[in-house]
Coordinates of C-alpha atoms and ligand atoms in Angstrom, one line a residue:
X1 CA 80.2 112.8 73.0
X2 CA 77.8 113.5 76.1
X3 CA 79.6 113.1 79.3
X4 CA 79.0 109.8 81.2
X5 CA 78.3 109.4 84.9
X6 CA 80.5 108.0 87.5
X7 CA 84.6 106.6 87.4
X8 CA 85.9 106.3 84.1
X9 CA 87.0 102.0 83.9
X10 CA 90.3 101.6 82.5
X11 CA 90.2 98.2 81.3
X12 CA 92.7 98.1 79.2
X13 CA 95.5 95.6 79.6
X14 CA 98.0 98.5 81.1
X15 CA 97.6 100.9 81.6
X16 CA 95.5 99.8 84.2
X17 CA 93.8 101.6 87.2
X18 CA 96.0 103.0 89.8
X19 CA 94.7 103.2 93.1
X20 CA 94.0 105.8 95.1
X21 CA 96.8 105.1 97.9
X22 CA 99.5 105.3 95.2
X23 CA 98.1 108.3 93.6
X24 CA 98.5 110.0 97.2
X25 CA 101.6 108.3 97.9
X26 CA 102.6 109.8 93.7
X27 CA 101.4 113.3 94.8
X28 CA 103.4 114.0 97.9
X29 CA 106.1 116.8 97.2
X30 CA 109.0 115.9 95.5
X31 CA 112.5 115.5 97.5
X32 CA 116.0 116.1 97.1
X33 CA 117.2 112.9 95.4
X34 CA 120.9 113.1 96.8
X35 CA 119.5 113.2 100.6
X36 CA 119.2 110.7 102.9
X37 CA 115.4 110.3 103.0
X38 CA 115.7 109.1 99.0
X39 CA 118.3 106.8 99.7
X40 CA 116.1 104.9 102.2
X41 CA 113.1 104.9 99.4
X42 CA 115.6 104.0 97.2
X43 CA 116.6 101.4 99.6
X44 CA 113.0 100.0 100.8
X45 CA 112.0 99.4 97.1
X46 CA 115.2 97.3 96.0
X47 CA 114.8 95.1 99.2
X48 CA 111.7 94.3 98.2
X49 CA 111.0 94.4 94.2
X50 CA 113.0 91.5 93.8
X51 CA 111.1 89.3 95.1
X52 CA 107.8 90.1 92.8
X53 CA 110.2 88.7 89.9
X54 CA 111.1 85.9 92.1
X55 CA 114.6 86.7 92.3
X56 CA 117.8 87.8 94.7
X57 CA 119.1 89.3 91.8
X58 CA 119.2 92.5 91.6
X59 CA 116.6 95.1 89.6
X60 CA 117.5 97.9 87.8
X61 CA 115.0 100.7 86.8
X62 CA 114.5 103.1 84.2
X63 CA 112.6 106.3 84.1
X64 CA 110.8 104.6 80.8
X65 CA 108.5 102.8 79.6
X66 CA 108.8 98.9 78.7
X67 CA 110.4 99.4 75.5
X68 CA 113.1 101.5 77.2
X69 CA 113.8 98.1 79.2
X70 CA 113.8 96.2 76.2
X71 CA 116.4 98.0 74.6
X72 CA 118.5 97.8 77.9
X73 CA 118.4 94.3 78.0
X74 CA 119.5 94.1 74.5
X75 CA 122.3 96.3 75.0
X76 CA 123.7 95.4 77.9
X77 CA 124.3 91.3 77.4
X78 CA 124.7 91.7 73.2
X79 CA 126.8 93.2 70.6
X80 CA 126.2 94.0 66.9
X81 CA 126.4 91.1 64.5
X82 CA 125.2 88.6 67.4
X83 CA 122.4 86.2 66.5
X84 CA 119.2 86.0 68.7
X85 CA 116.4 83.5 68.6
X86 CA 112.9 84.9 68.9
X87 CA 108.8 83.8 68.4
X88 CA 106.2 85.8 66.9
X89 CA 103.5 84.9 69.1
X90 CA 102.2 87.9 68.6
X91 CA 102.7 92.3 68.2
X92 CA 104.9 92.7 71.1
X93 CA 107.2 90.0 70.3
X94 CA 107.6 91.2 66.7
X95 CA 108.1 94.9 68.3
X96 CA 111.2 93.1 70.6
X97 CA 112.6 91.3 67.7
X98 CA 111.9 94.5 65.3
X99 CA 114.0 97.0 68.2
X100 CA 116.3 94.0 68.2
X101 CA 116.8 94.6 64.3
X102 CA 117.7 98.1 64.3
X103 CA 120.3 98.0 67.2
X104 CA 122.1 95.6 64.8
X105 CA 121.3 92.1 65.8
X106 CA 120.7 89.1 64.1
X107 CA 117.1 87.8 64.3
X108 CA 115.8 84.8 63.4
X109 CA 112.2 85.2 64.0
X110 CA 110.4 81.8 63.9
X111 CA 106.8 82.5 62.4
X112 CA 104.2 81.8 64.6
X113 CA 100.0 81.9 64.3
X114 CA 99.3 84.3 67.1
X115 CA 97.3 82.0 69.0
X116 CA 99.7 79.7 70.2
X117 CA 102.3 80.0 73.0
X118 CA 106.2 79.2 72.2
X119 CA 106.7 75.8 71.5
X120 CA 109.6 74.3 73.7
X121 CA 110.1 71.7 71.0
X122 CA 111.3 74.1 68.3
X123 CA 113.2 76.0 70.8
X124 CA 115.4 72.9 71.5
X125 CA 115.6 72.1 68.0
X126 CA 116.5 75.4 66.6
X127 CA 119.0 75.5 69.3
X128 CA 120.1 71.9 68.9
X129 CA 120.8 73.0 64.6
X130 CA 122.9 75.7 65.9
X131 CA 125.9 73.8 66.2
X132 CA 128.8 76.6 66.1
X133 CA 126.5 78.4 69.3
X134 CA 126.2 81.2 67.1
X135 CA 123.0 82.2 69.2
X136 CA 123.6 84.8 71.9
X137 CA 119.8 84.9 73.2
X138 CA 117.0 83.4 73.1
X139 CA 113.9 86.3 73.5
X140 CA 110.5 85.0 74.8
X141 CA 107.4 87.2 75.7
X142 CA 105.9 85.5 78.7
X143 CA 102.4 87.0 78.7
X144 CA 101.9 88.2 74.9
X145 CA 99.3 91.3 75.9
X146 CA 98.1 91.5 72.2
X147 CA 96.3 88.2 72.1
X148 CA 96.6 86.6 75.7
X149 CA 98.4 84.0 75.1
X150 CA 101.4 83.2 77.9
X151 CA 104.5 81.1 76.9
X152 CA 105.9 78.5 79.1
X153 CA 109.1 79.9 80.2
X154 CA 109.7 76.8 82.2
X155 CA 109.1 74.9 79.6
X156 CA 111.1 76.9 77.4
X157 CA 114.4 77.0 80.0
X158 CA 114.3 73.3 80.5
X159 CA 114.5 72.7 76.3
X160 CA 117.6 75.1 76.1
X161 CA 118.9 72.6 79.2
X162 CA 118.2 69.9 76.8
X163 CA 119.9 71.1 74.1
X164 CA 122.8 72.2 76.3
X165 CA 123.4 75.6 74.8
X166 CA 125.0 78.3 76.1
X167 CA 122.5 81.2 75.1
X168 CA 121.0 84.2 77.2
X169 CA 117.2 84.0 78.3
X170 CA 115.9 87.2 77.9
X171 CA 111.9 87.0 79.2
X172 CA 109.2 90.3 78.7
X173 CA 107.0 90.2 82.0
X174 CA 105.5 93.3 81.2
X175 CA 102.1 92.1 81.3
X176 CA 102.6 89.2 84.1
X177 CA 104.6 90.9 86.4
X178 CA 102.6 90.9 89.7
X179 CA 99.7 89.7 88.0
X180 CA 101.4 86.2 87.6
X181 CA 104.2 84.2 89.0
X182 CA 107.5 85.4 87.7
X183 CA 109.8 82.9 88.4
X184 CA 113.5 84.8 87.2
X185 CA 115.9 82.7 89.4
X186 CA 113.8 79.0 89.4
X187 CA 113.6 79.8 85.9
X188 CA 117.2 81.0 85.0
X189 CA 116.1 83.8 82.7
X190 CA 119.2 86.1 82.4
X191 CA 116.9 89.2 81.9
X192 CA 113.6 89.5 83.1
X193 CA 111.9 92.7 81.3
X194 CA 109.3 94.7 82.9
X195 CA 107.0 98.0 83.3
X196 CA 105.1 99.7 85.9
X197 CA 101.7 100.7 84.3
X198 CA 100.4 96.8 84.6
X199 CA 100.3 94.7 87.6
X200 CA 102.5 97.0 89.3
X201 CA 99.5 99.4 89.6
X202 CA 101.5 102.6 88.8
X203 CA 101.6 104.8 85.8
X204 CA 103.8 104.4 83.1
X205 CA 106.7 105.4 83.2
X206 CA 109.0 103.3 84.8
X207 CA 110.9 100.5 83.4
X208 CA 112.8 97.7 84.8
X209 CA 115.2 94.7 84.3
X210 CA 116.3 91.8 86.7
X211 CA 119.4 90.6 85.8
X212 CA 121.2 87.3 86.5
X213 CA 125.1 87.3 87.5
X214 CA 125.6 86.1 83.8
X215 CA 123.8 88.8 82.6
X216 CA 125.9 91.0 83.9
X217 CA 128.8 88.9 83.2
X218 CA 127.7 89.6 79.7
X219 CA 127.4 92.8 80.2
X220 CA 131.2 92.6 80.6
X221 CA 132.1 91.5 77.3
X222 CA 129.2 93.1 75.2
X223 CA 130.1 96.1 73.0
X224 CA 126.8 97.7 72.1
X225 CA 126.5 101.2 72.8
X226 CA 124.4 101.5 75.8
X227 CA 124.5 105.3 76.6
X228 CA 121.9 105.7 79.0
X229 CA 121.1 102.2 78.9
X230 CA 124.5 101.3 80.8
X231 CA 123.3 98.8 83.9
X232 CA 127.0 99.8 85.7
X233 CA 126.0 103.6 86.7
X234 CA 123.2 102.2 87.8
X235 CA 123.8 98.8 90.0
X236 CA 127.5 101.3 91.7
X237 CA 125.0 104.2 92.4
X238 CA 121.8 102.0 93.8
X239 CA 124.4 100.5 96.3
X240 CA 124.4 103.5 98.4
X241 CA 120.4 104.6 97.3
X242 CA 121.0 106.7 94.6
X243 CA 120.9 106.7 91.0
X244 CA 123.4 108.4 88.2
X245 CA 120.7 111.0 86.9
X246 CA 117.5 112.4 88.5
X247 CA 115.5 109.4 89.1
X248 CA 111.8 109.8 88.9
X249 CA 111.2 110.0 92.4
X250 CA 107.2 110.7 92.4
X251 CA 107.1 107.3 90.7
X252 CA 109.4 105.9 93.7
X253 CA 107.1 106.9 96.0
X254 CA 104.2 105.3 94.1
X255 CA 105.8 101.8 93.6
X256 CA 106.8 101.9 97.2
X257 CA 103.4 102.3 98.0
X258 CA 102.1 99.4 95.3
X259 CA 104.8 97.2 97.2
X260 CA 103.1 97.9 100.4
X261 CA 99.7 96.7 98.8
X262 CA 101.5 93.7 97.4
X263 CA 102.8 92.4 100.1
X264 CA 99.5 93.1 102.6
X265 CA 97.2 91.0 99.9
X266 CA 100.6 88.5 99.4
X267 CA 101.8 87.5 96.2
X268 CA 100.2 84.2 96.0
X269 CA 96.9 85.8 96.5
X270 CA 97.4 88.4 94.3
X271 CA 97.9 85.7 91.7
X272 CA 95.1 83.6 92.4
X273 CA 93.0 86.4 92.7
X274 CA 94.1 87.4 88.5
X275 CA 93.5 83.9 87.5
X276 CA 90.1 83.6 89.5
X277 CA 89.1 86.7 87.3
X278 CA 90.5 85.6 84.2
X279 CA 88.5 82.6 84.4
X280 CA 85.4 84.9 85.1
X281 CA 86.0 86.5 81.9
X282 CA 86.6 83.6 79.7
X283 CA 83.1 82.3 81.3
X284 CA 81.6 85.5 80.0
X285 CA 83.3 85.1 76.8
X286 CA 81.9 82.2 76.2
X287 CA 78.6 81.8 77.4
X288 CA 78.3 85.1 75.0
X289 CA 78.8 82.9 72.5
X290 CA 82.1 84.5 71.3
X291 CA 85.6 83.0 70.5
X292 CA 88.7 83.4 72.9
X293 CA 91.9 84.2 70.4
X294 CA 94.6 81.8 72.7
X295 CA 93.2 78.5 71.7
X296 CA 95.5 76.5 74.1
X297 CA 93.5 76.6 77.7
X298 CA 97.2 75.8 79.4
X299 CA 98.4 78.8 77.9
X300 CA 95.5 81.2 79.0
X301 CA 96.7 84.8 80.2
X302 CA 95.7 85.7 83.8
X303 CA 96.2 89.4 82.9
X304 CA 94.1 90.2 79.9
X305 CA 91.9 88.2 77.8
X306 CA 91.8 88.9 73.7
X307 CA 88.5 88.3 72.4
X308 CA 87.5 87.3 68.7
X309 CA 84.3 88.8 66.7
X310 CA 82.4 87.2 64.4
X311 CA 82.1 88.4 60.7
X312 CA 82.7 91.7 59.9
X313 CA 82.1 93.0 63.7
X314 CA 84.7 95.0 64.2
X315 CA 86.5 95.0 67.9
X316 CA 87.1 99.0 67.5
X317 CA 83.8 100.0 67.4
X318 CA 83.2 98.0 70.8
X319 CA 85.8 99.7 72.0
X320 CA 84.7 103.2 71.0
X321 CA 81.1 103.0 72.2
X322 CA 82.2 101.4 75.3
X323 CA 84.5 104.7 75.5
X324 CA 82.2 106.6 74.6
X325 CA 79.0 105.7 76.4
X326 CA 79.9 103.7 79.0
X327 CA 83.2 105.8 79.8
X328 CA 85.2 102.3 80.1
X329 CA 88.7 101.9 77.9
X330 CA 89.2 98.3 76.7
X331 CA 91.9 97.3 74.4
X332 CA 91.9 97.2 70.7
X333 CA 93.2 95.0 68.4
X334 CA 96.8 95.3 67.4
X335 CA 98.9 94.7 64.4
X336 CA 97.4 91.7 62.3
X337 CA 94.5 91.3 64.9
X338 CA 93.4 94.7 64.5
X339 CA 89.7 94.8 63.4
X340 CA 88.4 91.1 64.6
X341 CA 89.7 91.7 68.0
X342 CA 89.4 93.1 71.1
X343 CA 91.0 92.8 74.5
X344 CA 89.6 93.0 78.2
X345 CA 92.2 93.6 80.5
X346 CA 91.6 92.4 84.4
X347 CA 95.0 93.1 86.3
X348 CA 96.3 95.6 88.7
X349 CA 94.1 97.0 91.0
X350 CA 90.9 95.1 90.5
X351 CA 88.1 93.3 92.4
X352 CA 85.1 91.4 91.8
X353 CA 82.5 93.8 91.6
X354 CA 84.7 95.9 89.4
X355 CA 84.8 92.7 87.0
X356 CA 81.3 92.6 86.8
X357 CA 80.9 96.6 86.1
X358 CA 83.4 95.6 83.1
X359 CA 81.8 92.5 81.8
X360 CA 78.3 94.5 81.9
X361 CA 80.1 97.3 80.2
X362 CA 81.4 94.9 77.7
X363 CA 78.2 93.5 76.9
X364 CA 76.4 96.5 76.9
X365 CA 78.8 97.5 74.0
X366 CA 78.4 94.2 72.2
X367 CA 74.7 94.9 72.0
X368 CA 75.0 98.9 71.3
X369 CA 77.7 97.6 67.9
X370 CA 75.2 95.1 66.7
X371 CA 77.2 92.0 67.5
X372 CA 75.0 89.3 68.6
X373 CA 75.4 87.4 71.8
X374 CA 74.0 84.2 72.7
X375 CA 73.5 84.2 76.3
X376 CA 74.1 86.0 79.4
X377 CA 78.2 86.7 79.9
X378 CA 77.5 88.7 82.7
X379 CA 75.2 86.1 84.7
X380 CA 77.9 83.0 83.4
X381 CA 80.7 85.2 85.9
X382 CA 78.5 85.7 88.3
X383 CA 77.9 82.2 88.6
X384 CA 82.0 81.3 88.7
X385 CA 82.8 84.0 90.8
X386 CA 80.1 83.0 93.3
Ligands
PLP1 C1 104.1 92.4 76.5 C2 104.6 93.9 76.3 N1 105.8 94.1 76.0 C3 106.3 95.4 75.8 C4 105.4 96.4 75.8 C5 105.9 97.8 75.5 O1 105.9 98.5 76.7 P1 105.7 100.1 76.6 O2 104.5 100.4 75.8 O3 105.6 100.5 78.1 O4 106.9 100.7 76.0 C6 104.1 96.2 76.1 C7 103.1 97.3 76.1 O5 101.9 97.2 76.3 C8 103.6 94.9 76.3 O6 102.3 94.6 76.6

């Protein structure tokens, strides 16, 4: 492969770019974790993370990626033998529900088409048939990143209201976090699951829960082994700035950092500014001709956008001539859309002339793989953005 001119465009939907600040603020040297100068970092972030998942709840991180967080939110509220409710709405929620599985739960996984959100219908009537409240939890992925579809968590906490059960929320926000409104405490999730290579405009490698006093009043009576897992250690040492094993303090530095940038562009804007680029996108999409894979517009993803070929055009040979000469990563298809599909992702640190250099890439590649395009994608997001 000849080498290709200018920044390398990381569009896929996490890891996404990480900006320069944090990569300074990533490279300083490391520091003693037991002194006082990491107990005020320690300090500055926990003030402040909370309120990016729209809680006063506390947050505990991982040195780990999202999956790590998964399995800590499993662990720490459930026990083996317990039943939990989950959707396939797509790879990552059958990846939960599949973790879920082998640390011996009970999953009923209700089939789904992997174009829709959740339905809040058949979560109040799946919980309204469950009439010994055998269900423990109730698993939702909030923004599915494998076909950009979001789920209505809202929505999905007012139909467990309805059907007046008992069961844990447990939410993934690993590919809305910061990018969209997380809403933990309005919406009384009891876990809110998260990551750091996405919105949070870090690399991977840290992982993170927000957990709700009956989360960890759970936690109380659950008898999973959590090992490393274990939320106590954690929330005891945090309260004076530390952590019960050598915390990834490079990392620390870097999401302090991404909180600065957060909070100077505000979280409402930041928002806005993710849904003004999604909607770009789509534009693109479809003055191109081509079919979006979420076919419910109230349930479009602000983060990424999963994108369907026609015929036999297969998505991962867009992907690898955009790689390859246009030195841009987009995201390929994954599990059953692997093939037909693939995915743009706009989040993290991102602006509108970075959009367009994507969408031009994007069509560039379209062209170079033979898949025809009716019009001009680029021009239609122009136009929007304008
Ligand atoms: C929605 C969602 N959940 C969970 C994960 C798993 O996170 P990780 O790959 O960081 O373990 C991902 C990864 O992309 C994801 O997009």
């Amino acid at each position: 492969v000849a080498p290709v001119g200018g920044e390398h465009f990381l569009q896929t939907p996490g890891p996404s770019n990480v900006p320069g600040r944090v990569l300074r603020a990533i490279s300083r040297p490391t520091i003693d974790h037991r002194g006082p100068e990491f107990a005020g970092l320690t300090k500055r972030i926990l003030d402040r993370l909370p309120a990016v998942f729209g809680t006063s709840s506390p947050v505990v991180l991982y040195p780990a990626s999202g999956t790590g967080a998964w399995q800590a939110a499993l662990v720490n509220t459930l026990s083996p033998g317990d039943r939990v409710l989950a959707f396939e709405t797509g790879h990552f929620a059958r990846l939960w529900s599949g973790l879920a599985e082998r640390l011996g739960l009970v999953v009923d996984l209700v089939p789904g088409d992997w174009r829709h959100g959740v339905e809040a219908r058949d979560v109040e009537e799946r919980l309204r048939a469950d009439r010994n409240r055998q269900i423990a939890a109730v698993l939702i992925v909030h923004n599915e990143t494998s076909t950009s579809v979001c789920s209505d968590i809202e929505a999905v906490r007012a139909a467990m209201d309805a059907a007046d059960h008992p069961a844990l929320l447990l939410v993934d926000a690993v590919s809305s976090l910061a990018s969209m409104a997380v809403e933990h405490d309005r919406w009384r999730v009891d876990v809110t699951v998260s990551s750091s290579q996405k919105g949070l405009m870090l690399p991977p490698g840290l992982g993170l829960t927000a957990v709700s006093e009956k989360a960890v009043a759970a936690a109380k009576r659950s008898t999973s082994s959590r090992g490393y897992w274990d939320w106590e250690p954690v929330l005891s040492a945090n309260a004076a700035g530390m952590f019960p094993y050598t915390p990834p303090t490079n990392l620390l530095f870097g999401l302090d950092e991404a909180l600065d940038m957060l909070e100077e562009e505000g979280l409402p804007a930041v928002f806005a500014r993710h849904q003004r680029h999604a909607a770009a996108t789509r534009a693109a999409v479809e003055a191109w001709g081509l079919e979006l894979v979420c076919v419910d517009p109230s349930a479009y993803s602000a983060s990424v956008t999963a994108v369907m070929l026609p015929g036999s055009s297969d998505g991962d040979r867009v992907c690898a001539i955009s790689r390859d000469r246009f030195n841009m990563s987009l995201g390929i298809g994954l599990g059953r859309l692997a093939g037909p599909v693939f995915r743009v992702g706009h989040l993290g640190h991102f602006g509108d002339l970075a959009l367009i250099g994507t969408l031009g890439g994007v069509e560039l590649a379209l062209r170079a793989a033979g898949v025809e395009v009716s019009g001009d994608g680029v021009r239609a997001a122009l136009d929007m953005l304008a």
